[in-house]
JSON list of C-alpha atoms and ligand atoms in Angstrom, two decimals:
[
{"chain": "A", "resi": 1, "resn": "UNK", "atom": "CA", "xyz": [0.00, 0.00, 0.00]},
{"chain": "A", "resi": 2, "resn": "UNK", "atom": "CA", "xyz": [1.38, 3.42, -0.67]},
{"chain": "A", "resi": 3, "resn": "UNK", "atom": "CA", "xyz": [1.93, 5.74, 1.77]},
{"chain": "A", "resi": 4, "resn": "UNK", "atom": "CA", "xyz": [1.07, 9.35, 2.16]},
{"chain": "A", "resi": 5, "resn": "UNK", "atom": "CA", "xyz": [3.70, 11.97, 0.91]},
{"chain": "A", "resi": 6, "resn": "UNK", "atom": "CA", "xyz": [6.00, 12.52, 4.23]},
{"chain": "A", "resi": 7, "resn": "UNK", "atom": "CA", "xyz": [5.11, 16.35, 4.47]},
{"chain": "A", "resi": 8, "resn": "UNK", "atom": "CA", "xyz": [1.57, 15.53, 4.73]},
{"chain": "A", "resi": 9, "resn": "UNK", "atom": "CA", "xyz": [2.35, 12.54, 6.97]},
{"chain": "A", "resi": 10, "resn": "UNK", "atom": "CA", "xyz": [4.88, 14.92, 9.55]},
{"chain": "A", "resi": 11, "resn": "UNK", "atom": "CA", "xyz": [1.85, 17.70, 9.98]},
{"chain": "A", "resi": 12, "resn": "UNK", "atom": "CA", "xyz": [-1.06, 15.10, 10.55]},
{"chain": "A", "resi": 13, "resn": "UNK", "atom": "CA", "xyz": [1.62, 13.89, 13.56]},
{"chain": "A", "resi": 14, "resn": "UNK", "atom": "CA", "xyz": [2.15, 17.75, 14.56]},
{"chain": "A", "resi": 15, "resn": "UNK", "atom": "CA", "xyz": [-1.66, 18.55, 14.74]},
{"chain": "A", "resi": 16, "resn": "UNK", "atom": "CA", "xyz": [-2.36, 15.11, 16.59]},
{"chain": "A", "resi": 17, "resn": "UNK", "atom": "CA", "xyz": [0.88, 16.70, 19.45]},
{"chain": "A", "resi": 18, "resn": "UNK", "atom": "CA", "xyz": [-2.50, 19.11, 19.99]},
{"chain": "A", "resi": 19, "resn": "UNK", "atom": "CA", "xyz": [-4.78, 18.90, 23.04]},
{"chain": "A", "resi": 20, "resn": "UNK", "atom": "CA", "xyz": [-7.62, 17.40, 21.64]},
{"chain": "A", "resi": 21, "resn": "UNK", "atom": "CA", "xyz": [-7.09, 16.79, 18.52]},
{"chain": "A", "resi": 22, "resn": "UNK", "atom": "CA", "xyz": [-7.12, 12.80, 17.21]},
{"chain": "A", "resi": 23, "resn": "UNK", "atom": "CA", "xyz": [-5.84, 11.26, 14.01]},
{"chain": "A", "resi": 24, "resn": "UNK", "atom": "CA", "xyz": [-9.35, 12.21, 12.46]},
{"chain": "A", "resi": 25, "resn": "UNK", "atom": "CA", "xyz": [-9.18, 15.66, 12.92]},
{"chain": "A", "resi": 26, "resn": "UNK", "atom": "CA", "xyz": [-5.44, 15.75, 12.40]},
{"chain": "A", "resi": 27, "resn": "UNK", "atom": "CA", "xyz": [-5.34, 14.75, 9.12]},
{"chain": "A", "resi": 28, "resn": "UNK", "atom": "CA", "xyz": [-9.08, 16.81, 8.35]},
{"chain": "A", "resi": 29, "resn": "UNK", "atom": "CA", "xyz": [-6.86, 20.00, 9.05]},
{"chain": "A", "resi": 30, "resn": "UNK", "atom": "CA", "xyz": [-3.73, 18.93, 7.12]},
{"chain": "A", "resi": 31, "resn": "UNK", "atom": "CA", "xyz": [-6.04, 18.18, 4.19]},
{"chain": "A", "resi": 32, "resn": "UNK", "atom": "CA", "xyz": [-7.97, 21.06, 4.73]},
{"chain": "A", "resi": 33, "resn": "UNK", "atom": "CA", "xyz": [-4.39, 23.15, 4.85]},
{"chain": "A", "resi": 34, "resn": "UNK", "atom": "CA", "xyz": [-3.74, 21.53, 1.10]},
{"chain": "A", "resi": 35, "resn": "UNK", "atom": "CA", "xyz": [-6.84, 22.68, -0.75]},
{"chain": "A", "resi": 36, "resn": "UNK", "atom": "CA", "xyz": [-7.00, 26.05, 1.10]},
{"chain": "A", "resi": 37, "resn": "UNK", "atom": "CA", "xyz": [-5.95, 29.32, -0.09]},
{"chain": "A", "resi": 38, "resn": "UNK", "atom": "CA", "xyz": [-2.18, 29.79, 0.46]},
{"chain": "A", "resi": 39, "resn": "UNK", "atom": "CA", "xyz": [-3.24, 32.77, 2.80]},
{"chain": "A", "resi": 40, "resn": "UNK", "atom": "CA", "xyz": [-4.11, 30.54, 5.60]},
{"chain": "A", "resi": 41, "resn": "UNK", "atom": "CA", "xyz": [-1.48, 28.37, 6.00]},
{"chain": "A", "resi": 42, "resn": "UNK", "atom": "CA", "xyz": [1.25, 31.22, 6.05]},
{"chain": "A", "resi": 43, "resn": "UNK", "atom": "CA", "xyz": [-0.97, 33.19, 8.54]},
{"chain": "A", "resi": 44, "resn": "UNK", "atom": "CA", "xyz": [-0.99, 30.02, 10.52]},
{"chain": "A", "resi": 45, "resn": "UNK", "atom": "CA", "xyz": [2.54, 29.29, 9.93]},
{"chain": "A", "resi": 46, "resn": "UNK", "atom": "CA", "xyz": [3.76, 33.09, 11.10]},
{"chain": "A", "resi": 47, "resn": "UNK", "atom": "CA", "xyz": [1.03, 33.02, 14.01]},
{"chain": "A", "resi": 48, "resn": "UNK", "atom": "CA", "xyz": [2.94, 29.85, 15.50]},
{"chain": "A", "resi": 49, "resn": "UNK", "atom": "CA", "xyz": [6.51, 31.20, 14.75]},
{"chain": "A", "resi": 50, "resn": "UNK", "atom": "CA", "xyz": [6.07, 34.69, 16.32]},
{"chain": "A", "resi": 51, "resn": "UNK", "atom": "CA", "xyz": [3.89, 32.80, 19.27]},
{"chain": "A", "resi": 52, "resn": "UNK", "atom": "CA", "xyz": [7.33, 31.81, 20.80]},
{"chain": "A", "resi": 53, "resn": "UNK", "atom": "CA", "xyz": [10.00, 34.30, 19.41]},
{"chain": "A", "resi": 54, "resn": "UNK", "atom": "CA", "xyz": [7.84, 37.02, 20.88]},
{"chain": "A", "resi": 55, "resn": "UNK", "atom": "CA", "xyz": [5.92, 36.31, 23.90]},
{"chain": "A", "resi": 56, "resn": "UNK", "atom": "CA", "xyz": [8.03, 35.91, 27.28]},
{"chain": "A", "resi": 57, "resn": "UNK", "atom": "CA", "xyz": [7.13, 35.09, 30.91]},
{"chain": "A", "resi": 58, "resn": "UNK", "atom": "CA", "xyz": [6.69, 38.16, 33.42]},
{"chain": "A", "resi": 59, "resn": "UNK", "atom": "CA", "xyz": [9.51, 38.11, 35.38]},
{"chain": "A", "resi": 60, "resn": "UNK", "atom": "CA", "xyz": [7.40, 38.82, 38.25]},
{"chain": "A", "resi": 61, "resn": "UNK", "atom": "CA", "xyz": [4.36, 36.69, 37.83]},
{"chain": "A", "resi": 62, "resn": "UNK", "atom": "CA", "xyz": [4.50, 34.28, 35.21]},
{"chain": "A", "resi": 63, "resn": "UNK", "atom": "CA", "xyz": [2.26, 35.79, 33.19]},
{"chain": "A", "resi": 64, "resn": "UNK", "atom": "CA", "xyz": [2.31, 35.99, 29.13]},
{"chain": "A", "resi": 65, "resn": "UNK", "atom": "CA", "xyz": [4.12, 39.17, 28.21]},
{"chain": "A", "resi": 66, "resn": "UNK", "atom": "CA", "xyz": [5.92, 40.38, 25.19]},
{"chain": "A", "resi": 67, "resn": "UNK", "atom": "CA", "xyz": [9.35, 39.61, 24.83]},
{"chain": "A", "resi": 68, "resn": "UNK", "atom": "CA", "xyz": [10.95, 43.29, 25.68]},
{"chain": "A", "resi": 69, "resn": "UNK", "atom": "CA", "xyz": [8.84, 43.48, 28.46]},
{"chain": "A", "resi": 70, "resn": "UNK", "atom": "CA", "xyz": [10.22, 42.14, 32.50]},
{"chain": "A", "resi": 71, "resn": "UNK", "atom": "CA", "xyz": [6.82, 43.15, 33.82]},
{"chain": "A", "resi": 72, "resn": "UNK", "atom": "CA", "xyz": [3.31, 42.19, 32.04]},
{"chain": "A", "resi": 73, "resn": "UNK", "atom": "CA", "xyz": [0.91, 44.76, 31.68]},
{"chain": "A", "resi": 74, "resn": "UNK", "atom": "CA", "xyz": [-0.78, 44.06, 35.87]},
{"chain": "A", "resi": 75, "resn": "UNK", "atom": "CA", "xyz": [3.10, 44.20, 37.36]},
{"chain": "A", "resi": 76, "resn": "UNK", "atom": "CA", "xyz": [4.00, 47.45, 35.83]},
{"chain": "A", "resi": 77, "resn": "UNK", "atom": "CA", "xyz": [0.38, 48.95, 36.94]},
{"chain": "A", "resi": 78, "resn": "UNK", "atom": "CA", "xyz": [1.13, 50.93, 39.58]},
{"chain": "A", "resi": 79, "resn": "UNK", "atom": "CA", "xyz": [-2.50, 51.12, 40.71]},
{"chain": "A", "resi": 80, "resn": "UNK", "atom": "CA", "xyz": [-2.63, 48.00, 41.54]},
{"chain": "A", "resi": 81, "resn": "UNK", "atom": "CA", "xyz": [-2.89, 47.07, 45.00]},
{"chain": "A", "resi": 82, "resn": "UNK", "atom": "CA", "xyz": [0.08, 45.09, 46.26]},
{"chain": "A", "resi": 83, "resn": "UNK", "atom": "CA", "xyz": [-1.18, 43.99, 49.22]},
{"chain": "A", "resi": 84, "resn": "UNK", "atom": "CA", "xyz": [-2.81, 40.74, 47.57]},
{"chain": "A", "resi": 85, "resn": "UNK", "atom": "CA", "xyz": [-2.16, 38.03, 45.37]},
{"chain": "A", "resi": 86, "resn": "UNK", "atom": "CA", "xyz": [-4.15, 35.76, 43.67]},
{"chain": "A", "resi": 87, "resn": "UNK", "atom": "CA", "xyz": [-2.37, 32.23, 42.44]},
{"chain": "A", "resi": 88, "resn": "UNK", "atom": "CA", "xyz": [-3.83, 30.61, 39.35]},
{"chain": "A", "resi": 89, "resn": "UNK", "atom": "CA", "xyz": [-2.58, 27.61, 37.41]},
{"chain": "A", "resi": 90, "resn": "UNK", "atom": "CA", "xyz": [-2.63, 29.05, 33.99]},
{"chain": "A", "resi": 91, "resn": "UNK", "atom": "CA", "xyz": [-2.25, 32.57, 32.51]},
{"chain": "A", "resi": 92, "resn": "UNK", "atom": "CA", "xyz": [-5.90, 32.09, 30.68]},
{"chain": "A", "resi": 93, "resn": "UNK", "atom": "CA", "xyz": [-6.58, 32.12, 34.46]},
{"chain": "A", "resi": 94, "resn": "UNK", "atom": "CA", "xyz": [-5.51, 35.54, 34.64]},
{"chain": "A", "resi": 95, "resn": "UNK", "atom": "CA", "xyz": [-7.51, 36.91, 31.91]},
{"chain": "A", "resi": 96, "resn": "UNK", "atom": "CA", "xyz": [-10.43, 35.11, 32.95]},
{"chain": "A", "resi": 97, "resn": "UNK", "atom": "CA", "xyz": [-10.30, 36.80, 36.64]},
{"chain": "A", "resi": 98, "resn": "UNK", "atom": "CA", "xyz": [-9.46, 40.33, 34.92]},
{"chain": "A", "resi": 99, "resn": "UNK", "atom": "CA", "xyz": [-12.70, 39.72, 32.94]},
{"chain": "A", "resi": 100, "resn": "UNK", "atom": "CA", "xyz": [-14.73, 39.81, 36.08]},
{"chain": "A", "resi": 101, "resn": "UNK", "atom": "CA", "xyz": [-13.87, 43.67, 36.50]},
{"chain": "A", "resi": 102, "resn": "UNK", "atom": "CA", "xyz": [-13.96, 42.67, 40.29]},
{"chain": "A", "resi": 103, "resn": "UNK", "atom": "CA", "xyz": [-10.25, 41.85, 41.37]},
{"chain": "A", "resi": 104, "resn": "UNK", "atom": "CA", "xyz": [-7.65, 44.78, 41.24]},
{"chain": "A", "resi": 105, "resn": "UNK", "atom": "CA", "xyz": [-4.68, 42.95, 43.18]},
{"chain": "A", "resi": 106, "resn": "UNK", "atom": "CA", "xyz": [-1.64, 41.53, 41.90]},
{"chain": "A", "resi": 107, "resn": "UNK", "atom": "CA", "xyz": [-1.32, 38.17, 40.36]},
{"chain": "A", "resi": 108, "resn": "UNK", "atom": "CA", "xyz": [0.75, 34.54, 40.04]},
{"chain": "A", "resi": 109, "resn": "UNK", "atom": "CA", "xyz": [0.60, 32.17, 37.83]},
{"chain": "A", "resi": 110, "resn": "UNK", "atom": "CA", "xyz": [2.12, 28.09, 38.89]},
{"chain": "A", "resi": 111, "resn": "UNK", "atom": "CA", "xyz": [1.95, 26.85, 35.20]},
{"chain": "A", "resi": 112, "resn": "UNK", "atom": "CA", "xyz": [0.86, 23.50, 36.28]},
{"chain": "A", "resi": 113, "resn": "UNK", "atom": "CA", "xyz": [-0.54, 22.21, 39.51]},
{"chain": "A", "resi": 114, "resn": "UNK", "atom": "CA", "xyz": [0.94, 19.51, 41.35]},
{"chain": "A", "resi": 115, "resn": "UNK", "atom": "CA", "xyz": [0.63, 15.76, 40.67]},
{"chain": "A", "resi": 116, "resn": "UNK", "atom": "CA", "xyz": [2.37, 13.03, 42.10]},
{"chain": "A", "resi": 117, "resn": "UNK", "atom": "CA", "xyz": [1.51, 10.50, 39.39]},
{"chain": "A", "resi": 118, "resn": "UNK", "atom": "CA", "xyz": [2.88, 12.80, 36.40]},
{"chain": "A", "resi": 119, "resn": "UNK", "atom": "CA", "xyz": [5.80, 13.59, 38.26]},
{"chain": "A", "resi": 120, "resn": "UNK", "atom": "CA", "xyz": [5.10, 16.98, 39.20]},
{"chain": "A", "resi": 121, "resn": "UNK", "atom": "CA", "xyz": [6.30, 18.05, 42.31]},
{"chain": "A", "resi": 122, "resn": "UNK", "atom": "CA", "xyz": [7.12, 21.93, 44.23]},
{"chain": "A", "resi": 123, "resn": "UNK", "atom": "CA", "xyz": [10.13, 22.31, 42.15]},
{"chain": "A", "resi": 124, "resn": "UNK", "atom": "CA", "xyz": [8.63, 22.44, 39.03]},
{"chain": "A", "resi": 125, "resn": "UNK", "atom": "CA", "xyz": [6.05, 25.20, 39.22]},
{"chain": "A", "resi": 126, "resn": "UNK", "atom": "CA", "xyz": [6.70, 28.79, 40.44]},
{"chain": "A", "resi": 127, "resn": "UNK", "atom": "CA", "xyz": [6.52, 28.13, 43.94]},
{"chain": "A", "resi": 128, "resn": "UNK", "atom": "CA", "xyz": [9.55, 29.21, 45.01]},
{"chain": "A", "resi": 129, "resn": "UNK", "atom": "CA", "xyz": [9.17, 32.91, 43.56]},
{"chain": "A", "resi": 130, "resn": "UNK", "atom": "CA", "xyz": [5.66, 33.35, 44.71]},
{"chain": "A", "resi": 131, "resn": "UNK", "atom": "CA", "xyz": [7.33, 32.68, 48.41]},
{"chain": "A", "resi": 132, "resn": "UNK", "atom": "CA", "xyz": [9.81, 34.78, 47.82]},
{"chain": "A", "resi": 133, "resn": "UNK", "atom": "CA", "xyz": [7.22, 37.79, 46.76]},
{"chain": "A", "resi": 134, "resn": "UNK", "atom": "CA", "xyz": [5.21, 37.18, 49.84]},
{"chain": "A", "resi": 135, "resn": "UNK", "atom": "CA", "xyz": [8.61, 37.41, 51.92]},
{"chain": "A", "resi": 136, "resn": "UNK", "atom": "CA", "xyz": [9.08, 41.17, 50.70]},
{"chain": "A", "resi": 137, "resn": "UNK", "atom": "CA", "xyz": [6.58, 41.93, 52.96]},
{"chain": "A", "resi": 138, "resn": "UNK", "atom": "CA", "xyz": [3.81, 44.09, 51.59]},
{"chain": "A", "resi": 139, "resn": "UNK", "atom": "CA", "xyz": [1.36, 41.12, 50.69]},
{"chain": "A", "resi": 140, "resn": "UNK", "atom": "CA", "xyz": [-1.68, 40.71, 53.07]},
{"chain": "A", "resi": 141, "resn": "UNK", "atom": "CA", "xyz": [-3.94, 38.33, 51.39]},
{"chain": "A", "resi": 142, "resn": "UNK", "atom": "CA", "xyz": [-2.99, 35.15, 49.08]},
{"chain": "A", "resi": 143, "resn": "UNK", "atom": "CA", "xyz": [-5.86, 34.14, 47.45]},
{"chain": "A", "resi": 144, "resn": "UNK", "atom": "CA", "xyz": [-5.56, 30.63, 46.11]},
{"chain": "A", "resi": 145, "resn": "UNK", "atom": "CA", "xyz": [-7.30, 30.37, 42.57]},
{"chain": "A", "resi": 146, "resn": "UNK", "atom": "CA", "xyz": [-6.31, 26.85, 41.31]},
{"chain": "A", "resi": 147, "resn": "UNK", "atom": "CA", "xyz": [-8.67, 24.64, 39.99]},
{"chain": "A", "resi": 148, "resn": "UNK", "atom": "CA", "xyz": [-11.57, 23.26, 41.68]},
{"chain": "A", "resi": 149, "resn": "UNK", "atom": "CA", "xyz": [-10.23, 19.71, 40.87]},
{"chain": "A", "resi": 150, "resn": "UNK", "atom": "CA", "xyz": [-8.50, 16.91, 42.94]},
{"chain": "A", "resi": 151, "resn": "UNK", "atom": "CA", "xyz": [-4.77, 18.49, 41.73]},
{"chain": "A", "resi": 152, "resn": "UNK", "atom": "CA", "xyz": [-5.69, 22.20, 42.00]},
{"chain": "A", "resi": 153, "resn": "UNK", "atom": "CA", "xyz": [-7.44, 21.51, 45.98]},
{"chain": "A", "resi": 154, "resn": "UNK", "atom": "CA", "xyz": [-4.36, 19.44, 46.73]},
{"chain": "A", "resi": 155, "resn": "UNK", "atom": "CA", "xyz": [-1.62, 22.10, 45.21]},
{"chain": "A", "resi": 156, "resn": "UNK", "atom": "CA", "xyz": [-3.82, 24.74, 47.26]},
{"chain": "A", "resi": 157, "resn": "UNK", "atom": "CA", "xyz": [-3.48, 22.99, 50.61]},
{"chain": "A", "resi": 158, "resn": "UNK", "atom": "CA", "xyz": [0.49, 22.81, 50.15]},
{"chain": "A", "resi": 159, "resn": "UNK", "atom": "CA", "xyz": [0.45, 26.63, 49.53]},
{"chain": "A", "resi": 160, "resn": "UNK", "atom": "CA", "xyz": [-1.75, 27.24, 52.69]},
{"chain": "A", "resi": 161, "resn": "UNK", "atom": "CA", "xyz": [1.02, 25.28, 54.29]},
{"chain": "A", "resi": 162, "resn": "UNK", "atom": "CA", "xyz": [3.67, 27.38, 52.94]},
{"chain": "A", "resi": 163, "resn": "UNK", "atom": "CA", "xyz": [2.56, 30.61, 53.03]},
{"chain": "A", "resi": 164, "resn": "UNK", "atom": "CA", "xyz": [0.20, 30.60, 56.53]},
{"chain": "A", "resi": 165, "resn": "UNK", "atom": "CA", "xyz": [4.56, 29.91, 58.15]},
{"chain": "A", "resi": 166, "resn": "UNK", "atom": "CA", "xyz": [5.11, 33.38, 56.44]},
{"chain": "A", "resi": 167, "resn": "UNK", "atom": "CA", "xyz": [2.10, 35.24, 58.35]},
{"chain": "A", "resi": 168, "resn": "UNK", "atom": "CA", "xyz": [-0.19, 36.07, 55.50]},
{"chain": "A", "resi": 169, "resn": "UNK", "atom": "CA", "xyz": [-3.65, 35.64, 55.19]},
{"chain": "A", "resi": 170, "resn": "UNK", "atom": "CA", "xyz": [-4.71, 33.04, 53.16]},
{"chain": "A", "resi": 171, "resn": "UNK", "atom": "CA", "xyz": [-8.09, 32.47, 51.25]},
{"chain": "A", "resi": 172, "resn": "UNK", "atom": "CA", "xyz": [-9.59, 30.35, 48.51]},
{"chain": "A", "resi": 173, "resn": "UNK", "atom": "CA", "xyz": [-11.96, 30.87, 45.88]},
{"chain": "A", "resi": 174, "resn": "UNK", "atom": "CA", "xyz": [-15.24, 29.85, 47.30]},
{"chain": "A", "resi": 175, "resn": "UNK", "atom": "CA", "xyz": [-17.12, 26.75, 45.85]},
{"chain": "A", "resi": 176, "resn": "UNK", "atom": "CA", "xyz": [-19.42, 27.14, 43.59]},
{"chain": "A", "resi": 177, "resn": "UNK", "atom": "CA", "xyz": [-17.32, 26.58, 40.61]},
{"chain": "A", "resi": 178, "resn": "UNK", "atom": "CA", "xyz": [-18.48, 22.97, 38.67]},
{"chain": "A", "resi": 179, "resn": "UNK", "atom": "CA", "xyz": [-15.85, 20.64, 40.56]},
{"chain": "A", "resi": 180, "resn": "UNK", "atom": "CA", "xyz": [-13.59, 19.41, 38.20]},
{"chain": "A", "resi": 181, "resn": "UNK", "atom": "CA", "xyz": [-14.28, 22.51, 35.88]},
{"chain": "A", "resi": 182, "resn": "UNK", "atom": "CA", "xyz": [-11.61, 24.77, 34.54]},
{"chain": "A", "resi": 183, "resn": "UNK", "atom": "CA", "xyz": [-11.70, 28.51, 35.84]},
{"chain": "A", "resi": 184, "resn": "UNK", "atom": "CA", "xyz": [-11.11, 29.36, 32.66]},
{"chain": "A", "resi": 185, "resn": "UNK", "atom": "CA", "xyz": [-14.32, 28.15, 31.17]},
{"chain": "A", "resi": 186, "resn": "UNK", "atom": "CA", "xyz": [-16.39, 29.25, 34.28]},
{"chain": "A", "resi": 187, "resn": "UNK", "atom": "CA", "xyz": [-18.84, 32.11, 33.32]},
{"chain": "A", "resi": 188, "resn": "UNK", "atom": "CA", "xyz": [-18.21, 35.22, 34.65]},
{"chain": "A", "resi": 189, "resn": "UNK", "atom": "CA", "xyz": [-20.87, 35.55, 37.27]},
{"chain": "A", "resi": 190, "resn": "UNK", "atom": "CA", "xyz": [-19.82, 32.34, 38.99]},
{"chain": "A", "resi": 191, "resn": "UNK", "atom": "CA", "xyz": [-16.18, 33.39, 39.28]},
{"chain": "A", "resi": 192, "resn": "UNK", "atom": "CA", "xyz": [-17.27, 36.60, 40.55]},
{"chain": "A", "resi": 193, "resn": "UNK", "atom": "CA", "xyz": [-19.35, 35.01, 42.80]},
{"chain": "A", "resi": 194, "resn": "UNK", "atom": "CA", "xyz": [-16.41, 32.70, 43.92]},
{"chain": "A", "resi": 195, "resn": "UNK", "atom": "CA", "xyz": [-14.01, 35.65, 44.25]},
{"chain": "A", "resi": 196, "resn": "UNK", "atom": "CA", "xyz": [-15.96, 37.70, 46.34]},
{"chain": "A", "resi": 197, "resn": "UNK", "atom": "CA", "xyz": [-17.41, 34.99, 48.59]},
{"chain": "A", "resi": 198, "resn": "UNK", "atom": "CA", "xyz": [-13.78, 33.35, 49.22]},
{"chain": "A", "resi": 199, "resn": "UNK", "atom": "CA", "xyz": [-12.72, 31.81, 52.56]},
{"chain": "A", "resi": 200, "resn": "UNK", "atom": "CA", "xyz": [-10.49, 31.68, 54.88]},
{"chain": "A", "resi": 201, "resn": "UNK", "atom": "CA", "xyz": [-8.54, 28.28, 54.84]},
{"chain": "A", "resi": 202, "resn": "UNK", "atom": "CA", "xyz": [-8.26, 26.54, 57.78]},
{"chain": "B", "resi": 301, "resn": "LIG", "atom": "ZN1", "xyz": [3.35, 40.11, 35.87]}
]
């Protein structure tokens, strides 16, 4: 039997690399690619080169910002008020929160929760510099924003443990968020809802 041409064959195994994408829809989009106008697939192309060479993390939070930047867009607003921080996994997090209007501290994002079965212990998300932040002093609050999920409950109650030895106050979204759901995906009048009726953790 022959087999498909390799360049065809090399981007059906990039697009099936993709978060939900099978070996169906893989090869539907590399088809796709090769009937549509040439327009696409260098708009695609450039959108996935300059998504790397030009995006950076905030050297303070962890957010997405562009390259030249140290500070996102939040860090280097000075009217933001410094004397809380809310942790979220991811930095769609972040933009989900800001969409709420409601929240006007400071921000950090892990990238990645913890998870003993993949592997994924303290050391590999930004655990360390959100300590060190607190340790400066001016933070009050921590609110703890991960996931409402068996990884993002579990990563919070190491964080209480950490940062309740440092003296800060430390809170978590309330529930009310669909258990297992991703903040990101939450509508915007249940994560205000969580935000403003957060609790204390004990
Ligand atoms: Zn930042």
């Amino acid at each position: 039997m022959p087999s498909l041409p390799e360049p065809i064959q090399n981007l059906t195994i990039a697009f099936e690399r993709l978060p939900g994408i099978g070996p169906k829809t893989a090869s539907r989009l590399t088809f796709f690619l090769l009937r549509a106008p040439d327009e696409i697939s260098s708009q695609l192309a450039e959108g996935l080169l300059a998504l790397k060479s030009t995006t950076a993390l905030c050297q303070n939070c962890f957010n997405i910002t562009l390259i030249n930047q140290n500070l996102c867009e939040i860090c280097s607003n000075p009217k933001r008020d410094d004397s809380s921080i809310c942790v979220v996994e991811e930095p769609l997090d972040v933009f989900a929160l800001e969409k709420t209007g409601a929240y006007k501290g400071r921000y950090h994002v892990l990238h990645g929760v913890l998870s003993p079965i993949e592997g994924i212990n303290p050391d590999h998300l930004k655990i360390k510099p959100l300590l060190e932040r607190v340790k400066l002093g001016n933070v009050k609050e921590v609110i703890l924003a991960t996931n409402p999920s068996m990884e993002g409950d579990a990563t919070a109650l190491y964080l209480q443990g950490q940062l309740t030895r440092l003296g800060v106050r430390v809170t978590r979204l309330a529930r009310g968020l669909p258990v297992g759901g991703d903040l990101e995906y939450a509508d915007q009048n249940t994560l205000l809802r969580a935000l403003t009726g957060r609790q204390e953790m004990e």
